[in-house]
CSV table of C-alpha atoms in Angstrom, one decimal:
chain,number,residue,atom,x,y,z
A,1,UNK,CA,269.2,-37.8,-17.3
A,2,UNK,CA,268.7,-37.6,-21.0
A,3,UNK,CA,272.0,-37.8,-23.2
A,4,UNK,CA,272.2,-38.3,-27.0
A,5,UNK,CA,275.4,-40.4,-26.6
A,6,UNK,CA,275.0,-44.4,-27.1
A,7,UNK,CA,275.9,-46.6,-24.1
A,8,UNK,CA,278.2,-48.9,-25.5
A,9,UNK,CA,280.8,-47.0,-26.6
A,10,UNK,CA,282.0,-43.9,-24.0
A,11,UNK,CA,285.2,-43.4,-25.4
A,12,UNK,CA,285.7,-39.8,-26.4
A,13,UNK,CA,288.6,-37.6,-28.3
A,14,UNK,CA,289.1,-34.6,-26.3
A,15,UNK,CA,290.6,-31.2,-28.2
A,16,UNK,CA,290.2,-28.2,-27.0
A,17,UNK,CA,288.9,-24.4,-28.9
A,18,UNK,CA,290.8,-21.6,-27.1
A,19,UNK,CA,290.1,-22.3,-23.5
A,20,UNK,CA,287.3,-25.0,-23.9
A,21,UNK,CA,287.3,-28.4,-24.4
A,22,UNK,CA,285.0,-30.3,-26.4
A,23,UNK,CA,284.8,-33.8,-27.4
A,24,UNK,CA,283.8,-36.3,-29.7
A,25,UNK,CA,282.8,-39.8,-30.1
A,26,UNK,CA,285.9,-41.5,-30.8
A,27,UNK,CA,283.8,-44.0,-33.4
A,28,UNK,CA,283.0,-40.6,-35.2
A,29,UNK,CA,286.8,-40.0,-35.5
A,30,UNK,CA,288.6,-42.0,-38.2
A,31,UNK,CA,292.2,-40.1,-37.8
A,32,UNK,CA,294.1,-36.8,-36.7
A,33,UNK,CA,296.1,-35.1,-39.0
A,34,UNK,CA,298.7,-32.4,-38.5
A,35,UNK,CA,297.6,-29.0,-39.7
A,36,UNK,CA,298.7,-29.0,-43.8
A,37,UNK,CA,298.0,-26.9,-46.7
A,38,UNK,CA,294.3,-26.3,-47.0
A,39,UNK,CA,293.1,-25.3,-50.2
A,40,UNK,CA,290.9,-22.4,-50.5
A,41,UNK,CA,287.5,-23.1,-52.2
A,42,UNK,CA,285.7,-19.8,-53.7
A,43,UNK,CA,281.7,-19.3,-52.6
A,44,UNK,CA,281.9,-21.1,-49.8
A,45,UNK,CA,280.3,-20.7,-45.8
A,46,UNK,CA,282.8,-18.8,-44.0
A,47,UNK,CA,283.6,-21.5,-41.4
A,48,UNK,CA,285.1,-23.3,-43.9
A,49,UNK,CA,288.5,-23.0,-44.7
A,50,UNK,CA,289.0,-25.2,-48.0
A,51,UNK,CA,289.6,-28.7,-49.0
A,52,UNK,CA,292.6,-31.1,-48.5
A,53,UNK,CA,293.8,-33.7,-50.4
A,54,UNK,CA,293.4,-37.1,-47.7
A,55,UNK,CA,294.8,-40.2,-49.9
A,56,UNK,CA,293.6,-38.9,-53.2
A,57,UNK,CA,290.3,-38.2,-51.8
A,58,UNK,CA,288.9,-34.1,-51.3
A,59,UNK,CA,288.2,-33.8,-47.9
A,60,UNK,CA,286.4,-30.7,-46.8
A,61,UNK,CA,288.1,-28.9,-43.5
A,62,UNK,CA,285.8,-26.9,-41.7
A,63,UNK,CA,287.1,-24.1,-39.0
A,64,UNK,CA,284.8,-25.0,-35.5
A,65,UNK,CA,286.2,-21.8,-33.8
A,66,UNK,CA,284.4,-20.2,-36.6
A,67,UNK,CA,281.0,-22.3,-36.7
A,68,UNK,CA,281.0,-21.5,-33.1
A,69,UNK,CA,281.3,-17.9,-33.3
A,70,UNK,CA,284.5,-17.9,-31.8
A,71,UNK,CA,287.8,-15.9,-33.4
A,72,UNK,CA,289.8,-17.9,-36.3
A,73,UNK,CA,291.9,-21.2,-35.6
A,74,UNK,CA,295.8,-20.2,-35.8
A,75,UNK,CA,298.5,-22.3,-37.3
A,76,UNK,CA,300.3,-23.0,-34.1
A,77,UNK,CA,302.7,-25.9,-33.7
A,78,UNK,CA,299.4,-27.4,-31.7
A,79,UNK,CA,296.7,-27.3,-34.3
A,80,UNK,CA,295.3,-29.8,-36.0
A,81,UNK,CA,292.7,-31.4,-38.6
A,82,UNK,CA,290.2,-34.3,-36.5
A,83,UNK,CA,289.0,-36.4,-39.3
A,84,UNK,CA,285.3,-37.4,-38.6
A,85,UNK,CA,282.6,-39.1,-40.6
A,86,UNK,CA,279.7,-37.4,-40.8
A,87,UNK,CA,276.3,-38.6,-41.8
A,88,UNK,CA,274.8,-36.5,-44.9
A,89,UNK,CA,271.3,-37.7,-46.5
A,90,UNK,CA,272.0,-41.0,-44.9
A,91,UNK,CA,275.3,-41.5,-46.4
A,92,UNK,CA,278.8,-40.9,-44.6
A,93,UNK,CA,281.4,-38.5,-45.6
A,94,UNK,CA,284.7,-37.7,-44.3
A,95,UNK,CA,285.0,-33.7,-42.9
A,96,UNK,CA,288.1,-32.3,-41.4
A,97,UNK,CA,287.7,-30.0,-38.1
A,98,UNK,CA,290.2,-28.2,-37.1
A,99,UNK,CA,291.3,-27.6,-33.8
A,100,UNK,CA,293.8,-25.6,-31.4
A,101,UNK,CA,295.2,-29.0,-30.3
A,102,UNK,CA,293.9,-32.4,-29.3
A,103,UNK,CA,294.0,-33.5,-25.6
A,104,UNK,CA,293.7,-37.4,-25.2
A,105,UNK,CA,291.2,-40.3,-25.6
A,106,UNK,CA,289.3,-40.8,-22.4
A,107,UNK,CA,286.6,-42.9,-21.4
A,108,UNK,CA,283.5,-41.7,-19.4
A,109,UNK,CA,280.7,-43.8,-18.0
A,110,UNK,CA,277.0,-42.6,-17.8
A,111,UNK,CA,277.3,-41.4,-14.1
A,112,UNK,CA,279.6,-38.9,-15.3
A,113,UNK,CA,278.1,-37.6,-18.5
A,114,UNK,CA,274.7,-35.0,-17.4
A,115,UNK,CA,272.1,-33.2,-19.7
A,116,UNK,CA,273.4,-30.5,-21.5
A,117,UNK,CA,271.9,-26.9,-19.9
A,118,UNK,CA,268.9,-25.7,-22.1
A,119,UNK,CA,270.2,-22.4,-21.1
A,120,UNK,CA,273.3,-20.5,-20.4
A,121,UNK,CA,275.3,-21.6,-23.6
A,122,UNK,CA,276.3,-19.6,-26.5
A,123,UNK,CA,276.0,-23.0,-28.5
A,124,UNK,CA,272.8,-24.2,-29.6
A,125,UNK,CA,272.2,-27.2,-27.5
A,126,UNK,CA,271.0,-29.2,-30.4
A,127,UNK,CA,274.4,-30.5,-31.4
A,128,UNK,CA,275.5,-30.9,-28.0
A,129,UNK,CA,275.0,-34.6,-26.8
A,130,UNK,CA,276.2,-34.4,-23.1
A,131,UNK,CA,278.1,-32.3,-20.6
A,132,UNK,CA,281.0,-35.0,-19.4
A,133,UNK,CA,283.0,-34.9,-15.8
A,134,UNK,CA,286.2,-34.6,-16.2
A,135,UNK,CA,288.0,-34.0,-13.2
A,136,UNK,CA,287.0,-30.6,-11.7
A,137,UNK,CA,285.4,-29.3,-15.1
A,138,UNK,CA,283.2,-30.2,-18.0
A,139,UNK,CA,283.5,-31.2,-21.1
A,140,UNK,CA,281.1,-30.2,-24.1
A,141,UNK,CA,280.6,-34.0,-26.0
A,142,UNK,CA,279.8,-32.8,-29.4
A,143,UNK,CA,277.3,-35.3,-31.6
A,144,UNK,CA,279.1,-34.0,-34.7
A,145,UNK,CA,276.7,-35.2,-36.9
A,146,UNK,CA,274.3,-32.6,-35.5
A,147,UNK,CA,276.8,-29.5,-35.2
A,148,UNK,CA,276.1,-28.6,-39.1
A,149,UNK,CA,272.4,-28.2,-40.5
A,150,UNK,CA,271.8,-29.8,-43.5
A,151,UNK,CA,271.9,-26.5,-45.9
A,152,UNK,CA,275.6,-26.4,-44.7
A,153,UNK,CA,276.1,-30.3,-44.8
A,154,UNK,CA,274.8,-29.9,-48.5
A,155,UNK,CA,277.0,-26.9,-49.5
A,156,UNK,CA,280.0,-28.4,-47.7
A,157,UNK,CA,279.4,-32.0,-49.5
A,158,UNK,CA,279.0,-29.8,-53.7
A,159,UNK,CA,282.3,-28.3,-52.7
């Protein structure tokens, strides 16, 4: 059983797209923010919706239903903005994902996380680290580091 998530930390945010729920390493996640203004930035990939100011800093907020090829994210009382770290050219940089809503933190052990399917998945496996067990379904554990190539990384990181 080979998984791209480390062993010593199996402590995932759960959020869900539509029907689905994903996760991600909850050391990749540094906060969760209600969904605010987002700024529009011309020229940009179409997943991304615009920028937001976080503390001062420009944060870029990217739309996953989008990158995923999945219908636009809705402003519903529910949606949100996951602030993750990302690792770009070696050095880390805060993106916002948005989301339909976020579940809960929840911790999975090895025995419970499988291979993701090399087949079957209208995701491209790369960026998927694991399939976890969470009671009678799965959830897609996302190594969001891996979900954006590094042309998009780039553009996302000049805006």
């Amino acid at each position: 059983m080979e998984t791209n998530i480390p062993e010593e930390n199996n402590q995932f945010l759960t959020f869900k797209l539509g029907d689905e729920v994903f996760a991600i390493n909850i050391m990749k996640v540094k906060e969760v923010l209600e969904f605010d203004t987002i700024t529009k930035v011309p020229r940009t990939p179409g997943f991304m919706r615009g920028v937001i100011n976080l503390r001062g800093s420009v944060v870029p907020v990217i739309d996953l239903r989008l990158k995923f090829s999945m219908s636009e994210t809705q402003k519903t009382v529910n949606t949100c903005i996951i602030i993750v770290e990302v690792s770009i050219e070696g050095q880390s940089t805060a993106l916002g994902a948005l989301a339909d809503a976020v579940d809960e933190v929840v911790g999975m052990d090895s025995a419970n996380i499988e291979e993701p399917p090399k087949i079957g998945t209208t995701l491209s496996g790369d960026f998927i680290a694991g399939m976890g067990r969470k009671d009678d379904s799965f959830v897609m554990i996302l190594d969001i580091d891996k979900v954006f190539s590094l042309e998009e990384l780039s553009l996302l990181k000049v805006a």
